[in-house]
PDB file of C-alpha atoms in Angstrom:
ATOM      1  CA  ARG V   1       0.000   0.000   0.000  1.00 80.00           C
ATOM      2  CA  LYS V   2       1.329   3.439  -0.886  1.00 88.00           C
ATOM      3  CA  GLU V   3       1.936   5.945   1.867  1.00 93.00           C
ATOM      4  CA  VAL V   4      -0.178   8.596   0.104  1.00 96.00           C
ATOM      5  CA  GLU V   5      -3.243   7.533  -1.883  1.00 96.00           C
ATOM      6  CA  GLN V   6      -5.218   9.634  -4.336  1.00 96.00           C
ATOM      7  CA  ASP V   7      -7.978   9.023  -6.837  1.00 90.00           C
ATOM      8  CA  PRO V   8      -6.167   9.253 -10.201  1.00 87.00           C
ATOM      9  CA  GLY V   9      -9.158  10.739 -12.008  1.00 88.00           C
ATOM     10  CA  PRO V  10      -9.368  12.232 -14.528  1.00 93.00           C
ATOM     11  CA  PHE V  11     -11.947  14.691 -13.331  1.00 95.00           C
ATOM     12  CA  ASN V  12     -13.547  16.349 -16.346  1.00 96.00           C
ATOM     13  CA  VAL V  13     -15.475  19.450 -15.320  1.00 97.00           C
ATOM     14  CA  PRO V  14     -16.910  22.502 -17.091  1.00 97.00           C
ATOM     15  CA  GLU V  15     -15.614  25.980 -16.434  1.00 98.00           C
ATOM     16  CA  GLY V  16     -17.147  27.447 -13.309  1.00 98.00           C
ATOM     17  CA  ALA V  17     -17.658  24.113 -11.602  1.00 98.00           C
ATOM     18  CA  THR V  18     -16.583  23.270  -8.085  1.00 98.00           C
ATOM     19  CA  VAL V  19     -14.394  20.188  -7.785  1.00 97.00           C
ATOM     20  CA  ALA V  20     -12.990  18.385  -4.751  1.00 96.00           C
ATOM     21  CA  PHE V  21     -10.000  16.071  -4.497  1.00 95.00           C
ATOM     22  CA  ASN V  22      -9.319  13.709  -1.639  1.00 95.00           C
ATOM     23  CA  CYS V  23      -6.174  12.118  -0.341  1.00 96.00           C
ATOM     24  CA  THR V  24      -5.392   9.692   2.471  1.00 97.00           C
ATOM     25  CA  TYR V  25      -2.054   9.026   4.117  1.00 96.00           C
ATOM     26  CA  SER V  26      -1.053   5.942   6.061  1.00 95.00           C
ATOM     27  CA  ASN V  27       1.657   7.200   8.404  1.00 91.00           C
ATOM     28  CA  SER V  28       0.063   8.775  11.456  1.00 90.00           C
ATOM     29  CA  ALA V  29       3.411  10.397  12.296  1.00 89.00           C
ATOM     30  CA  SER V  30       3.241  12.592   9.185  1.00 89.00           C
ATOM     31  CA  GLN V  31       3.935  16.178  10.149  1.00 88.00           C
ATOM     32  CA  SER V  32       3.503  18.531   7.205  1.00 92.00           C
ATOM     33  CA  PHE V  33       1.003  18.489   4.362  1.00 94.00           C
ATOM     34  CA  PHE V  34       0.874  20.185   0.991  1.00 95.00           C
ATOM     35  CA  TRP V  35      -0.845  20.291  -2.357  1.00 97.00           C
ATOM     36  CA  TYR V  36       1.396  20.602  -5.414  1.00 97.00           C
ATOM     37  CA  ARG V  37       0.318  21.268  -8.970  1.00 97.00           C
ATOM     38  CA  GLN V  38       2.063  19.698 -11.960  1.00 97.00           C
ATOM     39  CA  ASP V  39       1.385  20.666 -15.557  1.00 96.00           C
ATOM     40  CA  CYS V  40       2.054  18.128 -18.287  1.00 92.00           C
ATOM     41  CA  ARG V  41       5.800  17.505 -18.714  1.00 88.00           C
ATOM     42  CA  LYS V  42       6.650  20.227 -16.198  1.00 93.00           C
ATOM     43  CA  GLU V  43       8.050  20.214 -12.690  1.00 95.00           C
ATOM     44  CA  PRO V  44       5.734  20.163  -9.655  1.00 96.00           C
ATOM     45  CA  LYS V  45       5.047  23.520  -8.025  1.00 95.00           C
ATOM     46  CA  LEU V  46       3.730  24.233  -4.560  1.00 94.00           C
ATOM     47  CA  LEU V  47       0.057  25.190  -4.636  1.00 96.00           C
ATOM     48  CA  MET V  48      -0.530  25.526  -0.907  1.00 95.00           C
ATOM     49  CA  SER V  49       0.300  24.155   2.500  1.00 93.00           C
ATOM     50  CA  VAL V  50      -2.457  22.428   4.463  1.00 94.00           C
ATOM     51  CA  TYR V  51      -3.154  23.244   8.098  1.00 90.00           C
ATOM     52  CA  SER V  52      -5.321  21.481  10.647  1.00 87.00           C
ATOM     53  CA  SER V  53      -7.589  24.493  10.924  1.00 88.00           C
ATOM     54  CA  GLY V  54      -8.154  24.519   7.171  1.00 89.00           C
ATOM     55  CA  ASN V  55      -6.892  27.272   4.912  1.00 93.00           C
ATOM     56  CA  GLU V  56      -7.990  29.146   1.865  1.00 95.00           C
ATOM     57  CA  ASP V  57      -6.123  30.831  -0.958  1.00 95.00           C
ATOM     58  CA  GLY V  58      -8.472  32.541  -3.375  1.00 96.00           C
ATOM     59  CA  ARG V  59     -10.549  29.856  -5.080  1.00 98.00           C
ATOM     60  CA  PHE V  60      -8.643  27.047  -3.371  1.00 98.00           C
ATOM     61  CA  THR V  61      -9.486  25.591   0.043  1.00 97.00           C
ATOM     62  CA  ALA V  62      -7.494  22.859   1.767  1.00 97.00           C
ATOM     63  CA  GLN V  63      -8.563  20.799   4.746  1.00 96.00           C
ATOM     64  CA  LEU V  64      -6.728  18.330   6.966  1.00 96.00           C
ATOM     65  CA  ASN V  65      -8.298  15.741   9.236  1.00 94.00           C
ATOM     66  CA  ARG V  66      -5.507  14.189  11.309  1.00 93.00           C
ATOM     67  CA  ALA V  67      -7.824  11.716  13.050  1.00 93.00           C
ATOM     68  CA  SER V  68      -8.943  10.245   9.722  1.00 94.00           C
ATOM     69  CA  GLN V  69      -5.562  10.884   8.026  1.00 95.00           C
ATOM     70  CA  TYR V  70      -7.393  12.624   5.237  1.00 95.00           C
ATOM     71  CA  ILE V  71      -6.573  15.721   3.187  1.00 96.00           C
ATOM     72  CA  SER V  72      -8.817  17.526   0.738  1.00 96.00           C
ATOM     73  CA  LEU V  73      -8.572  20.266  -1.849  1.00 97.00           C
ATOM     74  CA  LEU V  74     -11.580  22.203  -3.088  1.00 97.00           C
ATOM     75  CA  ILE V  75     -11.419  24.341  -6.215  1.00 98.00           C
ATOM     76  CA  ARG V  76     -14.279  26.758  -6.776  1.00 98.00           C
ATOM     77  CA  ASP V  77     -15.193  28.464 -10.043  1.00 98.00           C
ATOM     78  CA  SER V  78     -12.834  26.272 -12.097  1.00 98.00           C
ATOM     79  CA  LYS V  79     -10.838  27.942 -14.855  1.00 98.00           C
ATOM     80  CA  LEU V  80      -9.386  26.381 -17.990  1.00 98.00           C
ATOM     81  CA  SER V  81      -5.948  27.192 -16.547  1.00 97.00           C
ATOM     82  CA  ASP V  82      -6.650  24.927 -13.552  1.00 98.00           C
ATOM     83  CA  SER V  83      -6.234  21.882 -15.816  1.00 98.00           C
ATOM     84  CA  ALA V  84      -3.277  20.007 -14.351  1.00 97.00           C
ATOM     85  CA  THR V  85      -2.383  17.119 -12.061  1.00 97.00           C
ATOM     86  CA  TYR V  86      -2.781  17.831  -8.358  1.00 98.00           C
ATOM     87  CA  LEU V  87      -0.353  16.014  -6.090  1.00 97.00           C
ATOM     88  CA  CYS V  88      -1.012  15.393  -2.414  1.00 97.00           C
ATOM     89  CA  VAL V  89       2.222  15.548  -0.412  1.00 96.00           C
ATOM     90  CA  VAL V  90       3.199  14.721   3.162  1.00 95.00           C
ATOM     91  CA  THR V  91       6.427  14.756   5.120  1.00 92.00           C
ATOM     92  CA  ARG V  92       7.429  12.752   8.159  1.00 84.00           C
ATOM     93  CA  SER V  93       9.152  15.730   9.674  1.00 78.00           C
ATOM     94  CA  GLY V  94       8.221  19.364   9.883  1.00 71.00           C
ATOM     95  CA  GLY V  95       8.907  21.623   6.967  1.00 73.00           C
ATOM     96  CA  TYR V  96       9.724  20.466   3.458  1.00 73.00           C
ATOM     97  CA  ASN V  97      12.335  17.785   4.076  1.00 78.00           C
ATOM     98  CA  LYS V  98      11.853  14.573   2.058  1.00 86.00           C
ATOM     99  CA  LEU V  99       8.479  15.111   0.433  1.00 92.00           C
ATOM    100  CA  ILE V 100       6.325  11.996  -0.082  1.00 94.00           C
ATOM    101  CA  PHE V 101       4.052  12.411  -3.080  1.00 96.00           C
ATOM    102  CA  GLY V 102       0.813  10.748  -4.027  1.00 96.00           C
ATOM    103  CA  ALA V 103       0.360   9.652  -7.630  1.00 96.00           C
ATOM    104  CA  GLY V 104      -1.745  12.708  -8.367  1.00 96.00           C
ATOM    105  CA  THR V 105      -5.274  13.452  -9.526  1.00 96.00           C
ATOM    106  CA  ARG V 106      -5.714  14.739 -13.044  1.00 96.00           C
ATOM    107  CA  LEU V 107      -8.124  17.615 -13.634  1.00 97.00           C
ATOM    108  CA  ALA V 108      -9.374  18.677 -17.052  1.00 97.00           C
ATOM    109  CA  VAL V 109     -11.517  21.818 -17.192  1.00 98.00           C
ATOM    110  CA  HIS V 110     -13.414  22.261 -20.451  1.00 96.00           C
ATOM    111  CA  PRO V 111     -15.253  25.291 -21.920  1.00 95.00           C
TER     112      PRO V 111
ATOM    113  CA  ASP D   1      17.571  32.560 -14.935  1.00 54.00           C
ATOM    114  CA  THR D   2      18.246  32.019 -11.224  1.00 72.00           C
ATOM    115  CA  GLY D   3      16.145  28.886 -10.781  1.00 93.00           C
ATOM    116  CA  VAL D   4      17.231  25.263 -10.519  1.00 96.00           C
ATOM    117  CA  SER D   5      18.700  24.096 -13.801  1.00 97.00           C
ATOM    118  CA  GLN D   6      19.175  20.537 -14.990  1.00 98.00           C
ATOM    119  CA  ASP D   7      21.176  19.207 -17.872  1.00 97.00           C
ATOM    120  CA  PRO D   8      20.445  17.531 -20.201  1.00 97.00           C
ATOM    121  CA  ARG D   9      16.692  17.976 -20.627  1.00 96.00           C
ATOM    122  CA  HIS D  10      16.436  14.681 -22.498  1.00 97.00           C
ATOM    123  CA  LYS D  11      18.708  11.655 -22.680  1.00 98.00           C
ATOM    124  CA  ILE D  12      18.234   8.569 -24.827  1.00 98.00           C
ATOM    125  CA  THR D  13      20.605   5.700 -24.167  1.00 98.00           C
ATOM    126  CA  LYS D  14      20.957   2.012 -24.825  1.00 97.00           C
ATOM    127  CA  ARG D  15      20.580  -0.551 -22.098  1.00 97.00           C
ATOM    128  CA  GLY D  16      23.867  -1.168 -20.352  1.00 97.00           C
ATOM    129  CA  GLN D  17      25.303   2.301 -20.945  1.00 98.00           C
ATOM    130  CA  ASN D  18      26.214   4.741 -18.164  1.00 98.00           C
ATOM    131  CA  VAL D  19      24.572   8.149 -17.953  1.00 98.00           C
ATOM    132  CA  THR D  20      25.251  11.217 -15.834  1.00 98.00           C
ATOM    133  CA  PHE D  21      22.923  14.101 -15.088  1.00 98.00           C
ATOM    134  CA  ARG D  22      23.800  17.477 -13.645  1.00 98.00           C
ATOM    135  CA  CYS D  23      21.836  19.796 -11.378  1.00 98.00           C
ATOM    136  CA  ASP D  24      22.680  23.395 -10.538  1.00 97.00           C
ATOM    137  CA  PRO D  25      20.652  24.560  -7.545  1.00 97.00           C
ATOM    138  CA  ILE D  26      19.670  28.093  -6.628  1.00 95.00           C
ATOM    139  CA  SER D  27      22.970  29.588  -5.511  1.00 92.00           C
ATOM    140  CA  GLU D  28      22.301  30.242  -1.832  1.00 91.00           C
ATOM    141  CA  HIS D  29      20.449  26.962  -1.236  1.00 94.00           C
ATOM    142  CA  ASN D  30      22.277  24.508   1.010  1.00 94.00           C
ATOM    143  CA  ARG D  31      19.972  21.514   0.426  1.00 95.00           C
ATOM    144  CA  LEU D  32      19.709  19.593  -2.816  1.00 96.00           C
ATOM    145  CA  TYR D  33      17.322  16.728  -3.538  1.00 96.00           C
ATOM    146  CA  TRP D  34      16.975  14.130  -6.287  1.00 97.00           C
ATOM    147  CA  TYR D  35      13.602  12.608  -7.144  1.00 97.00           C
ATOM    148  CA  ARG D  36      12.487  10.178  -9.837  1.00 97.00           C
ATOM    149  CA  GLN D  37       9.069  10.268 -11.505  1.00 97.00           C
ATOM    150  CA  THR D  38       7.624   7.580 -13.761  1.00 96.00           C
ATOM    151  CA  LEU D  39       4.547   7.983 -15.926  1.00 93.00           C
ATOM    152  CA  GLY D  40       1.338   8.198 -13.933  1.00 91.00           C
ATOM    153  CA  GLN D  41       3.140   8.369 -10.589  1.00 94.00           C
ATOM    154  CA  GLY D  42       4.215  11.148  -8.272  1.00 96.00           C
ATOM    155  CA  PRO D  43       7.894  11.944  -7.740  1.00 96.00           C
ATOM    156  CA  GLU D  44       9.756   9.491  -5.486  1.00 95.00           C
ATOM    157  CA  PHE D  45      12.542  10.618  -3.191  1.00 94.00           C
ATOM    158  CA  LEU D  46      15.991   9.272  -4.083  1.00 95.00           C
ATOM    159  CA  THR D  47      18.530  11.177  -2.003  1.00 95.00           C
ATOM    160  CA  TYR D  48      19.410  14.547  -0.542  1.00 93.00           C
ATOM    161  CA  PHE D  49      22.452  16.597   0.363  1.00 95.00           C
ATOM    162  CA  GLN D  50      23.039  19.281   2.892  1.00 94.00           C
ATOM    163  CA  ASN D  51      25.989  21.204   1.529  1.00 94.00           C
ATOM    164  CA  GLU D  52      28.387  18.467   0.337  1.00 94.00           C
ATOM    165  CA  ALA D  53      27.166  15.780   2.752  1.00 94.00           C
ATOM    166  CA  GLN D  54      24.775  13.137   1.457  1.00 93.00           C
ATOM    167  CA  LEU D  55      22.423  12.767   4.417  1.00 92.00           C
ATOM    168  CA  GLU D  56      19.892  10.226   3.220  1.00 90.00           C
ATOM    169  CA  LYS D  57      19.482   7.684   0.447  1.00 92.00           C
ATOM    170  CA  SER D  58      16.285   5.878  -0.461  1.00 91.00           C
ATOM    171  CA  ARG D  59      16.293   2.109  -0.870  1.00 89.00           C
ATOM    172  CA  LEU D  60      15.210   2.922  -4.432  1.00 83.00           C
ATOM    173  CA  LEU D  61      18.788   4.047  -5.021  1.00 86.00           C
ATOM    174  CA  SER D  62      20.414   0.772  -6.009  1.00 89.00           C
ATOM    175  CA  ASP D  63      24.167   0.198  -6.211  1.00 93.00           C
ATOM    176  CA  ARG D  64      24.049   1.302  -9.842  1.00 96.00           C
ATOM    177  CA  PHE D  65      23.097   4.813  -8.782  1.00 96.00           C
ATOM    178  CA  SER D  66      25.512   7.308  -7.282  1.00 96.00           C
ATOM    179  CA  ALA D  67      25.062  10.969  -6.486  1.00 97.00           C
ATOM    180  CA  GLU D  68      27.658  13.539  -5.563  1.00 96.00           C
ATOM    181  CA  ARG D  69      27.785  17.161  -4.574  1.00 96.00           C
ATOM    182  CA  PRO D  70      31.530  17.652  -4.192  1.00 91.00           C
ATOM    183  CA  LYS D  71      31.704  21.358  -3.409  1.00 88.00           C
ATOM    184  CA  GLY D  72      28.276  21.850  -1.983  1.00 87.00           C
ATOM    185  CA  SER D  73      27.067  23.557  -5.148  1.00 92.00           C
ATOM    186  CA  PHE D  74      26.112  21.540  -8.261  1.00 96.00           C
ATOM    187  CA  SER D  75      25.301  17.844  -8.045  1.00 98.00           C
ATOM    188  CA  THR D  76      25.598  14.900 -10.409  1.00 98.00           C
ATOM    189  CA  LEU D  77      23.552  11.726 -10.541  1.00 98.00           C
ATOM    190  CA  GLU D  78      25.141   8.791 -12.339  1.00 97.00           C
ATOM    191  CA  ILE D  79      23.400   5.598 -13.360  1.00 97.00           C
ATOM    192  CA  GLN D  80      25.643   2.727 -14.345  1.00 97.00           C
ATOM    193  CA  ARG D  81      24.595  -0.174 -16.587  1.00 97.00           C
ATOM    194  CA  THR D  82      21.205   1.375 -17.308  1.00 97.00           C
ATOM    195  CA  GLU D  83      18.124  -0.831 -17.470  1.00 96.00           C
ATOM    196  CA  GLN D  84      14.798  -0.181 -19.173  1.00 96.00           C
ATOM    197  CA  GLY D  85      13.217   0.241 -15.748  1.00 95.00           C
ATOM    198  CA  ASP D  86      15.414   3.294 -15.191  1.00 97.00           C
ATOM    199  CA  SER D  87      13.417   5.206 -17.802  1.00 97.00           C
ATOM    200  CA  ALA D  88      11.867   8.119 -15.928  1.00 97.00           C
ATOM    201  CA  MET D  89      12.005  11.844 -15.299  1.00 97.00           C
ATOM    202  CA  TYR D  90      14.798  12.684 -12.864  1.00 98.00           C
ATOM    203  CA  LEU D  91      13.972  15.832 -10.921  1.00 98.00           C
ATOM    204  CA  CYS D  92      16.345  17.923  -8.870  1.00 97.00           C
ATOM    205  CA  ALA D  93      15.185  20.383  -6.229  1.00 96.00           C
ATOM    206  CA  SER D  94      16.904  22.754  -3.852  1.00 95.00           C
ATOM    207  CA  SER D  95      15.972  24.604  -0.701  1.00 93.00           C
ATOM    208  CA  LEU D  96      17.390  26.852   1.946  1.00 92.00           C
ATOM    209  CA  HIS D  97      17.484  24.682   5.066  1.00 88.00           C
ATOM    210  CA  ASN D  98      14.040  23.136   5.598  1.00 83.00           C
ATOM    211  CA  GLU D  99      12.110  25.699   3.584  1.00 87.00           C
ATOM    212  CA  LYS D 100      10.156  25.451   0.352  1.00 89.00           C
ATOM    213  CA  LEU D 101      11.642  23.246  -2.389  1.00 92.00           C
ATOM    214  CA  PHE D 102      12.180  24.631  -5.870  1.00 94.00           C
ATOM    215  CA  PHE D 103      12.242  22.008  -8.594  1.00 96.00           C
ATOM    216  CA  GLY D 104      14.159  22.031 -11.833  1.00 97.00           C
ATOM    217  CA  SER D 105      12.532  21.075 -15.136  1.00 96.00           C
ATOM    218  CA  GLY D 106      13.970  17.577 -14.918  1.00 97.00           C
ATOM    219  CA  THR D 107      15.948  15.232 -17.152  1.00 97.00           C
ATOM    220  CA  GLN D 108      13.823  12.768 -19.115  1.00 97.00           C
ATOM    221  CA  LEU D 109      15.726   9.484 -19.488  1.00 98.00           C
ATOM    222  CA  SER D 110      14.720   6.882 -22.057  1.00 98.00           C
ATOM    223  CA  VAL D 111      16.560   3.558 -21.985  1.00 98.00           C
ATOM    224  CA  LEU D 112      16.130   1.547 -25.180  1.00 96.00           C
TER     225      LEU D 112
END
């Protein structure tokens, strides 16, 4: 079993839709949590960190449930430019040391 | 361009050949990481350096793989006797201490 599990998708949604991605992690000692975005044939880039209290950045909202070992990402008012693969990431220590990536969830936003 | 740079961008080689990749991190960054990504998967941690010291190696890094960062600046990743299963994107990233990682564009390796 992989340490970080995600639904691979693809999620095909129209512009303006709200879409939610889920992720589970198996190591209860995981300390830090992130969502990364990766465009096709490009490097991954940090989208946002995820905090226990939940956090929002514009149209993006991330939630963490430590008891269930579950992380979510909500995208509101989807744009064509949101089309990408979204990678759920955890670390076993605080900060960014040794990131452990999920396989990613692919999102395709269509007109 | 002051980001992380990797060279070459693409490498095609025959099975059994040796290949070497180079990574130049952001200049003030003391940590350098190597990851490998295969199609449909997320990046997998291979190894990381703090300055010139290699602090951790994944069990994914077999004896055929060796990484160096001799002067604490650029790093090289060498794969000896390549196998078809080595075909992947090799990503380098750097950071200042335990802060945000910045990834390079990667080296795409194809082993025929």
